[in-house]
Tab-separated table of C-alpha atoms and ligand atoms in Angstrom:
chain	number	residue	atom	x	y	z
A	1	MET	CA	-13.273	10.246	18.688
A	2	ASN	CA	-9.818	10.211	16.867
A	3	ASP	CA	-10.358	7.539	13.934
A	4	ILE	CA	-7.081	8.363	12.190
A	5	LEU	CA	-4.445	5.475	12.284
A	6	VAL	CA	-1.765	6.955	9.898
A	7	ASP	CA	-1.035	10.671	9.954
A	8	VAL	CA	2.222	11.266	8.041
A	9	ARG	CA	3.041	14.741	6.619
A	10	ASN	CA	5.771	16.070	4.349
A	11	LEU	CA	7.581	12.700	4.152
A	12	SER	CA	11.094	12.397	2.333
A	13	ILE	CA	13.032	9.125	2.012
A	14	THR	CA	16.471	9.164	0.982
A	15	ILE	CA	18.285	5.805	0.744
A	16	ASP	CA	22.222	5.595	0.344
A	17	THR	CA	22.904	3.540	-2.709
A	18	PHE	CA	26.509	2.722	-4.688
A	19	ARG	CA	25.529	5.358	-7.095
A	20	GLY	CA	24.838	8.021	-4.209
A	21	PRO	CA	21.885	9.120	-2.260
A	22	LEU	CA	18.593	8.339	-3.877
A	23	ARG	CA	15.707	10.203	-3.102
A	24	VAL	CA	12.700	7.695	-3.098
A	25	ILE	CA	9.988	9.628	-1.724
A	26	ARG	CA	9.421	13.539	-1.917
A	27	ASN	CA	7.271	15.545	0.288
A	28	GLN	CA	4.352	13.024	0.567
A	29	ASP	CA	1.258	12.981	2.953
A	30	ILE	CA	-0.319	9.795	4.062
A	31	MET	CA	-3.533	9.660	5.973
A	32	LEU	CA	-5.305	6.390	6.749
A	33	ARG	CA	-8.668	6.246	8.610
A	34	LYS	CA	-10.112	3.305	10.750
A	35	GLY	CA	-12.141	0.830	8.447
A	36	GLU	CA	-10.843	2.622	5.459
A	37	ILE	CA	-9.102	0.805	2.215
A	38	LEU	CA	-6.387	3.100	0.735
A	39	GLY	CA	-5.206	1.973	-2.685
A	40	VAL	CA	-1.788	2.821	-3.814
A	41	VAL	CA	-1.281	2.664	-7.542
A	42	GLY	CA	1.764	3.468	-9.836
A	43	GLU	CA	4.328	1.776	-12.170
A	44	SER	CA	7.293	-0.091	-10.818
A	45	GLY	CA	9.860	1.877	-9.161
A	46	CYS	CA	7.475	4.713	-8.193
A	47	GLY	CA	8.045	4.625	-4.463
A	48	LYS	CA	5.158	2.477	-3.353
A	49	SER	CA	6.737	0.022	-1.324
A	50	VAL	CA	9.381	2.120	0.062
A	51	MET	CA	6.680	4.258	1.339
A	52	VAL	CA	4.759	1.700	3.072
A	53	ASN	CA	7.478	-0.070	4.457
A	54	SER	CA	8.399	3.054	6.217
A	55	LEU	CA	5.246	2.710	8.205
A	56	MET	CA	6.787	-0.557	9.765
A	57	GLY	CA	10.188	0.473	9.903
A	58	LEU	CA	11.424	-1.779	7.435
A	59	LEU	CA	13.885	0.329	5.385
A	60	PRO	CA	17.450	-0.253	5.362
A	61	GLU	CA	19.086	0.739	8.715
A	62	GLY	CA	22.110	3.135	8.641
A	63	ARG	CA	21.415	3.650	5.066
A	64	THR	CA	18.117	5.575	5.099
A	65	LYS	CA	17.233	9.033	5.882
A	66	ILE	CA	13.751	9.700	6.658
A	67	LYS	CA	12.501	13.322	7.284
A	68	SER	CA	8.751	14.357	8.059
A	69	GLU	CA	6.820	17.085	9.789
A	70	LYS	CA	4.756	14.414	11.486
A	71	PHE	CA	4.855	10.587	11.450
A	72	GLU	CA	1.960	9.259	13.597
A	73	ILE	CA	0.687	5.837	13.595
A	74	ASP	CA	-2.199	5.161	15.753
A	75	GLY	CA	-1.510	8.335	17.642
A	76	GLU	CA	2.073	7.572	18.491
A	77	ASN	CA	4.813	9.825	17.215
A	78	CYS	CA	7.406	7.449	15.430
A	79	GLN	CA	9.862	9.999	14.267
A	80	GLU	CA	12.413	8.991	16.848
A	81	TYR	CA	11.531	5.161	16.757
A	82	VAL	CA	14.537	2.729	16.943
A	83	GLU	CA	14.539	-0.949	16.095
A	84	GLU	CA	12.939	-2.032	19.379
A	85	ASP	CA	10.044	0.389	19.082
A	86	TRP	CA	9.580	-0.902	15.528
A	87	ASN	CA	9.727	-4.460	16.867
A	88	GLU	CA	6.863	-3.805	19.401
A	89	LEU	CA	4.703	-2.132	16.767
A	90	ARG	CA	4.967	-4.781	13.961
A	91	GLY	CA	2.404	-7.449	14.042
A	92	THR	CA	0.496	-5.667	16.959
A	93	THR	CA	-0.301	-2.306	15.573
A	94	VAL	CA	0.768	-2.699	11.991
A	95	ALA	CA	0.861	-6.145	9.901
A	96	MET	CA	1.880	-6.825	6.299
A	97	VAL	CA	0.812	-9.309	3.919
A	98	PHE	CA	3.478	-9.578	1.014
A	99	GLN	CA	3.289	-10.230	-2.607
A	100	ASP	CA	4.709	-13.807	-2.599
A	101	PRO	CA	3.272	-15.975	0.188
A	102	MET	CA	5.564	-18.738	-0.491
A	103	THR	CA	8.799	-16.656	0.964
A	104	ALA	CA	6.722	-15.118	3.484
A	105	LEU	CA	5.995	-18.493	5.120
A	106	ASN	CA	8.700	-20.433	7.117
A	107	PRO	CA	8.962	-23.721	5.192
A	108	ILE	CA	9.977	-25.790	7.936
A	109	LEU	CA	7.425	-24.819	10.447
A	110	THR	CA	3.708	-26.084	10.142
A	111	ILE	CA	0.817	-23.425	9.350
A	112	GLY	CA	-0.352	-23.990	13.135
A	113	GLU	CA	3.206	-23.314	14.404
A	114	GLN	CA	3.483	-20.163	12.386
A	115	ILE	CA	0.002	-18.624	13.480
A	116	TYR	CA	0.376	-19.599	17.218
A	117	GLU	CA	3.867	-17.610	17.215
A	118	VAL	CA	2.153	-14.567	16.177
A	119	ILE	CA	-0.581	-15.114	18.679
A	120	HIS	CA	1.870	-15.465	21.514
A	121	ARG	CA	3.981	-12.698	20.411
A	122	SER	CA	0.975	-10.211	20.184
A	123	ASN	CA	-0.307	-10.055	23.610
A	124	ALA	CA	-3.731	-9.411	22.396
A	125	TYR	CA	-5.614	-12.229	24.062
A	126	GLY	CA	-4.531	-11.548	27.496
A	127	ASP	CA	-3.279	-14.334	29.751
A	128	ASP	CA	-5.586	-17.015	29.388
A	129	TYR	CA	-6.369	-18.134	25.712
A	130	ASP	CA	-6.617	-21.396	23.555
A	131	GLU	CA	-4.145	-20.702	20.708
A	132	LYS	CA	-5.572	-23.675	18.384
A	133	ALA	CA	-9.152	-22.294	18.680
A	134	ILE	CA	-7.933	-18.959	17.763
A	135	ALA	CA	-5.816	-20.238	14.691
A	136	LEU	CA	-8.868	-22.336	13.531
A	137	ASP	CA	-11.239	-19.468	13.853
A	138	LEU	CA	-9.022	-17.325	11.836
A	139	LEU	CA	-8.492	-20.019	9.068
A	140	LYS	CA	-12.154	-20.789	9.032
A	141	LYS	CA	-12.542	-16.813	8.416
A	142	MET	CA	-10.220	-16.875	5.568
A	143	GLY	CA	-12.457	-19.443	3.821
A	144	LEU	CA	-9.992	-22.444	4.097
A	145	SER	CA	-11.507	-25.909	4.258
A	146	THR	CA	-10.659	-28.442	6.758
A	147	PRO	CA	-8.993	-25.733	8.813
A	148	GLU	CA	-7.975	-28.535	11.559
A	149	LYS	CA	-5.676	-30.303	8.858
A	150	ARG	CA	-4.346	-27.146	7.631
A	151	LEU	CA	-2.824	-26.380	11.039
A	152	THR	CA	-0.601	-29.439	10.651
A	153	GLN	CA	0.473	-29.010	7.132
A	154	TYR	CA	3.635	-27.257	5.751
A	155	PRO	CA	3.422	-24.226	3.391
A	156	HIS	CA	4.502	-26.503	0.352
A	157	GLU	CA	1.329	-28.598	0.928
A	158	LEU	CA	-0.916	-25.688	0.337
A	159	SER	CA	-1.810	-23.973	-3.152
A	160	GLY	CA	-0.992	-20.521	-3.790
A	161	GLY	CA	-4.160	-18.840	-2.757
A	162	MET	CA	-4.432	-21.095	0.481
A	163	ARG	CA	-0.895	-19.822	1.347
A	164	GLN	CA	-1.717	-16.264	0.653
A	165	ARG	CA	-4.971	-16.738	3.014
A	166	VAL	CA	-2.790	-18.241	5.527
A	167	CYS	CA	-0.384	-15.183	5.362
A	168	ILE	CA	-3.626	-12.856	5.818
A	169	ALA	CA	-4.382	-15.173	8.910
A	170	MET	CA	-1.018	-14.677	10.257
A	171	ALA	CA	-1.090	-10.877	9.511
A	172	VAL	CA	-4.464	-10.517	11.579
A	173	ALA	CA	-3.964	-13.106	14.225
A	174	GLY	CA	-2.114	-10.240	16.159
A	175	ARG	CA	-5.169	-8.045	15.923
A	176	PRO	CA	-3.523	-5.181	14.128
A	177	LYS	CA	-5.058	-2.088	13.555
A	178	ILE	CA	-3.513	-1.377	10.296
A	179	LEU	CA	-3.006	-3.962	7.503
A	180	ILE	CA	-0.516	-3.184	4.683
A	181	CYS	CA	-0.857	-5.339	1.775
A	182	ASP	CA	1.835	-5.061	-0.854
A	183	GLU	CA	0.346	-6.448	-4.117
A	184	PRO	CA	-0.847	-9.530	-2.296
A	185	THR	CA	-3.164	-10.786	-5.308
A	186	THR	CA	-0.459	-10.525	-8.131
A	187	ALA	CA	0.449	-14.162	-8.090
A	188	LEU	CA	-3.064	-15.660	-7.796
A	189	ASP	CA	-5.778	-16.570	-10.402
A	190	THR	CA	-8.860	-14.272	-10.671
A	191	THR	CA	-11.093	-16.464	-8.607
A	192	THR	CA	-8.869	-16.667	-5.539
A	193	GLU	CA	-8.055	-12.977	-6.194
A	194	ALA	CA	-11.903	-12.083	-6.042
A	195	GLN	CA	-12.082	-14.123	-2.534
A	196	ILE	CA	-8.936	-12.198	-1.208
A	197	LEU	CA	-10.395	-9.061	-2.200
A	198	ARG	CA	-13.846	-9.740	-0.342
A	199	LEU	CA	-12.026	-10.962	2.673
A	200	MET	CA	-10.171	-7.613	2.592
A	201	GLN	CA	-13.477	-5.841	2.671
A	202	THR	CA	-14.923	-7.858	5.476
A	203	LEU	CA	-11.799	-6.992	7.622
A	204	ALA	CA	-12.238	-3.331	6.808
A	205	VAL	CA	-15.967	-3.258	7.539
A	206	GLU	CA	-16.371	-5.710	10.375
A	207	ALA	CA	-13.041	-5.431	12.231
A	208	GLY	CA	-12.551	-1.596	11.354
A	209	ILE	CA	-8.921	-2.383	10.412
A	210	GLY	CA	-7.292	0.368	8.040
A	211	ILE	CA	-5.902	-1.298	4.906
A	212	ILE	CA	-3.340	0.143	2.682
A	213	PHE	CA	-3.577	-1.924	-0.729
A	214	ILE	CA	-0.636	-1.648	-3.062
A	215	SER	CA	-1.214	-2.678	-6.655
A	216	HIS	CA	-0.430	-1.692	-10.237
A	217	ASN	CA	-3.861	-3.154	-11.309
A	218	LEU	CA	-6.387	-0.269	-11.441
A	219	ARG	CA	-9.259	-3.073	-11.766
A	220	VAL	CA	-8.620	-4.536	-8.491
A	221	ILE	CA	-8.182	-0.808	-6.866
A	222	ALA	CA	-11.417	0.057	-8.182
A	223	GLN	CA	-13.169	-3.148	-6.803
A	224	LEU	CA	-11.759	-2.716	-3.290
A	225	CYS	CA	-10.765	0.689	-2.129
A	226	ASP	CA	-12.350	3.680	-0.792
A	227	ARG	CA	-9.485	6.092	-1.561
A	228	VAL	CA	-6.630	5.984	-4.097
A	229	MET	CA	-3.212	7.579	-4.350
A	230	VAL	CA	-1.602	7.609	-7.808
A	231	MET	CA	2.127	7.418	-7.198
A	232	TYR	CA	4.657	8.633	-9.957
A	233	ALA	CA	8.449	9.233	-9.361
A	234	GLY	CA	8.275	9.057	-5.517
A	235	LYS	CA	5.260	11.402	-5.273
A	236	CYS	CA	1.580	11.192	-5.161
A	237	VAL	CA	0.242	13.217	-8.363
A	238	GLU	CA	-3.458	12.491	-7.717
A	239	SER	CA	-5.614	11.548	-4.605
A	240	ALA	CA	-9.451	10.960	-4.535
A	241	THR	CA	-12.078	8.754	-3.677
A	242	VAL	CA	-12.536	5.668	-5.907
A	243	GLU	CA	-15.408	7.087	-7.580
A	244	ASP	CA	-13.858	10.540	-8.424
A	245	LEU	CA	-10.695	9.024	-9.522
A	246	PHE	CA	-12.184	6.855	-11.963
A	247	ASN	CA	-15.222	9.467	-13.137
A	248	ASP	CA	-13.128	12.350	-13.252
A	249	PRO	CA	-9.387	11.981	-13.437
A	250	ARG	CA	-7.396	15.134	-13.589
A	251	HIS	CA	-3.829	14.622	-13.697
A	252	PRO	CA	-2.369	13.382	-17.095
A	253	TYR	CA	-0.679	10.308	-15.509
A	254	THR	CA	-4.025	9.079	-13.945
A	255	ILE	CA	-5.957	9.627	-17.301
A	256	GLY	CA	-3.016	7.645	-19.123
A	257	LEU	CA	-3.200	4.668	-16.753
A	258	LEU	CA	-7.196	4.661	-17.193
A	259	MET	CA	-6.679	4.939	-20.872
A	260	SER	CA	-4.720	1.745	-21.107
A	261	LEU	CA	-7.127	-0.198	-19.292
A	262	PRO	CA	-8.994	-2.607	-21.712
A	263	GLN	CA	-12.539	-2.009	-20.187
A	264	GLY	CA	-14.456	0.661	-18.422
A	265	LYS	CA	-15.668	4.174	-19.047
A	266	TRP	CA	-12.034	5.250	-20.511
A	267	HIS	CA	-12.221	2.231	-22.867
A	268	GLY	CA	-11.709	3.422	-26.409
A	269	GLU	CA	-8.471	2.531	-28.444
A	270	LEU	CA	-5.886	1.084	-25.921
A	271	THR	CA	-3.036	3.573	-25.590
A	272	ALA	CA	0.107	3.125	-23.563
A	273	ILE	CA	1.916	6.035	-21.897
A	274	ASP	CA	4.603	7.060	-24.174
A	275	GLY	CA	8.019	6.775	-22.670
A	276	GLN	CA	9.589	5.309	-19.706
A	277	PRO	CA	9.146	6.336	-15.616
A	278	PRO	CA	12.309	8.868	-15.059
A	279	ASP	CA	15.645	7.825	-13.205
A	280	LEU	CA	14.963	8.766	-9.738
A	281	TYR	CA	18.711	9.715	-9.631
A	282	ASP	CA	18.049	12.136	-12.441
A	283	LEU	CA	14.793	13.784	-12.247
A	284	PRO	CA	13.589	16.030	-15.053
A	285	ARG	CA	13.325	19.580	-13.962
A	286	GLY	CA	9.925	20.993	-13.067
A	287	CYS	CA	7.090	18.364	-13.528
A	288	ALA	CA	8.549	14.629	-13.237
A	289	PHE	CA	6.012	13.536	-15.894
A	290	ASN	CA	6.959	16.259	-18.301
A	291	PRO	CA	9.074	14.395	-20.850
A	292	ARG	CA	5.808	11.841	-21.328
A	293	CYS	CA	3.211	14.470	-21.033
A	294	LYS	CA	0.977	15.105	-24.041
A	295	TRP	CA	-0.278	18.239	-22.475
A	296	ALA	CA	3.254	19.614	-21.204
A	297	MET	CA	3.525	23.253	-21.381
A	298	ARG	CA	6.559	25.564	-21.218
A	299	ILE	CA	6.418	25.990	-17.361
A	300	CYS	CA	5.997	22.280	-16.801
A	301	GLY	CA	9.841	21.910	-17.760
A	302	LYS	CA	10.917	24.853	-15.321
A	303	ARG	CA	8.566	24.520	-12.158
A	304	ILE	CA	7.112	21.932	-9.862
A	305	PRO	CA	3.276	22.291	-9.913
A	306	MET	CA	1.491	23.014	-6.730
A	307	VAL	CA	-1.401	20.659	-5.363
A	308	SER	CA	-4.985	21.719	-6.504
A	309	ASN	CA	-7.788	20.712	-4.371
A	310	ILE	CA	-11.142	20.505	-6.405
A	311	GLY	CA	-13.282	19.692	-3.644
A	312	ASN	CA	-14.184	16.218	-1.529
A	313	ASN	CA	-10.297	15.852	-0.948
A	314	HIS	CA	-9.629	15.202	-4.664
A	315	GLU	CA	-6.173	16.819	-5.133
A	316	TYR	CA	-3.858	16.872	-8.117
A	317	THR	CA	-0.497	18.212	-8.723
A	318	CYS	CA	-0.748	19.812	-12.351
A	319	TRP	CA	-0.190	23.224	-13.909
A	320	LEU	CA	-3.096	22.399	-15.892
A	321	ALA	CA	-5.354	23.134	-12.706
A	322	LYS	CA	-3.713	27.047	-12.970
A	323	LEU	CA	-5.439	26.830	-16.457
A	324	GLU	CA	-8.858	25.976	-14.785
A	325	GLY	CA	-8.337	28.750	-12.412
A	326	LEU	CA	-7.860	26.259	-9.472
B	1	SF4	FE1	1.638	17.294	-17.839
B	1	SF4	FE2	2.626	19.715	-17.113
B	1	SF4	FE3	0.672	18.696	-15.573
B	1	SF4	FE4	3.016	17.678	-15.538
B	1	SF4	S1	2.242	19.809	-14.756
B	1	SF4	S2	1.328	16.562	-15.834
B	1	SF4	S3	3.954	18.033	-17.641
B	1	SF4	S4	0.553	19.126	-17.817
């Protein structure tokens, strides 16, 4: 049985801006399987959100050029998709949970009205269904107290954590196969964050939903994900299972991120990564990380490194791999 939900190969995304064309994603592969939680991590501006927005057709129309060798979502080739096709896919095959639940919800509709709308649009429940019973069940699963009352309330009457749980309930109301979460816990306190993360794990394990979870927080990624992609300047520089990435990081940028964590195996004296992420309009020659890299060699400023695979699908893009004979 084919359990691949996202299969994208050699993806490049260029957006026309007032400063000229900006290549935001460079030759990137994305793979997501049923029931898998894929973490995407990296500094702001590294292309995480643009990459996942492309999986929902949410990039600015007319200003975006997307090239790929393969772009399949749930077995469907989406390379030629137009807005109408994306509209059918959104909410049914792929759904999204955004960072700020307040702006994601409509302030003038009750929680119930907003969930019912997703249920109707999805066509996932056949002709005969009880929208209220479905919505109540979803809110209960999200751990919301007094769900009957919540259905009649407006977003401003709920706390931030409750609103985010409503957003997740809305996202899964259409029974999507893929859930994209763009930093959904950033605005939440630690206790609520832990509840949301447990919820995500339940959705992946019990409903078999494939989840792409964007975060700049490695601690959250470690707790939640099965596999991780570390992004830098529009490209994944290292990908591995969570265990391999945290126990045996290979790319200097990944090592830098882990050394800037206040706890964990890599905890010593806290060190920040020197410098700033590069200007995507003017990327350094060779390896994009070379101006910030402690291990940079002459070749790093001249040629882009190849991808090396060290087994168990642990891949990284660095000239150091050649020194190790990989
Ligand atoms: Fe550092 Fe060179 Fe590896 Fe880039 S290729 S991360 S500059 S060692």
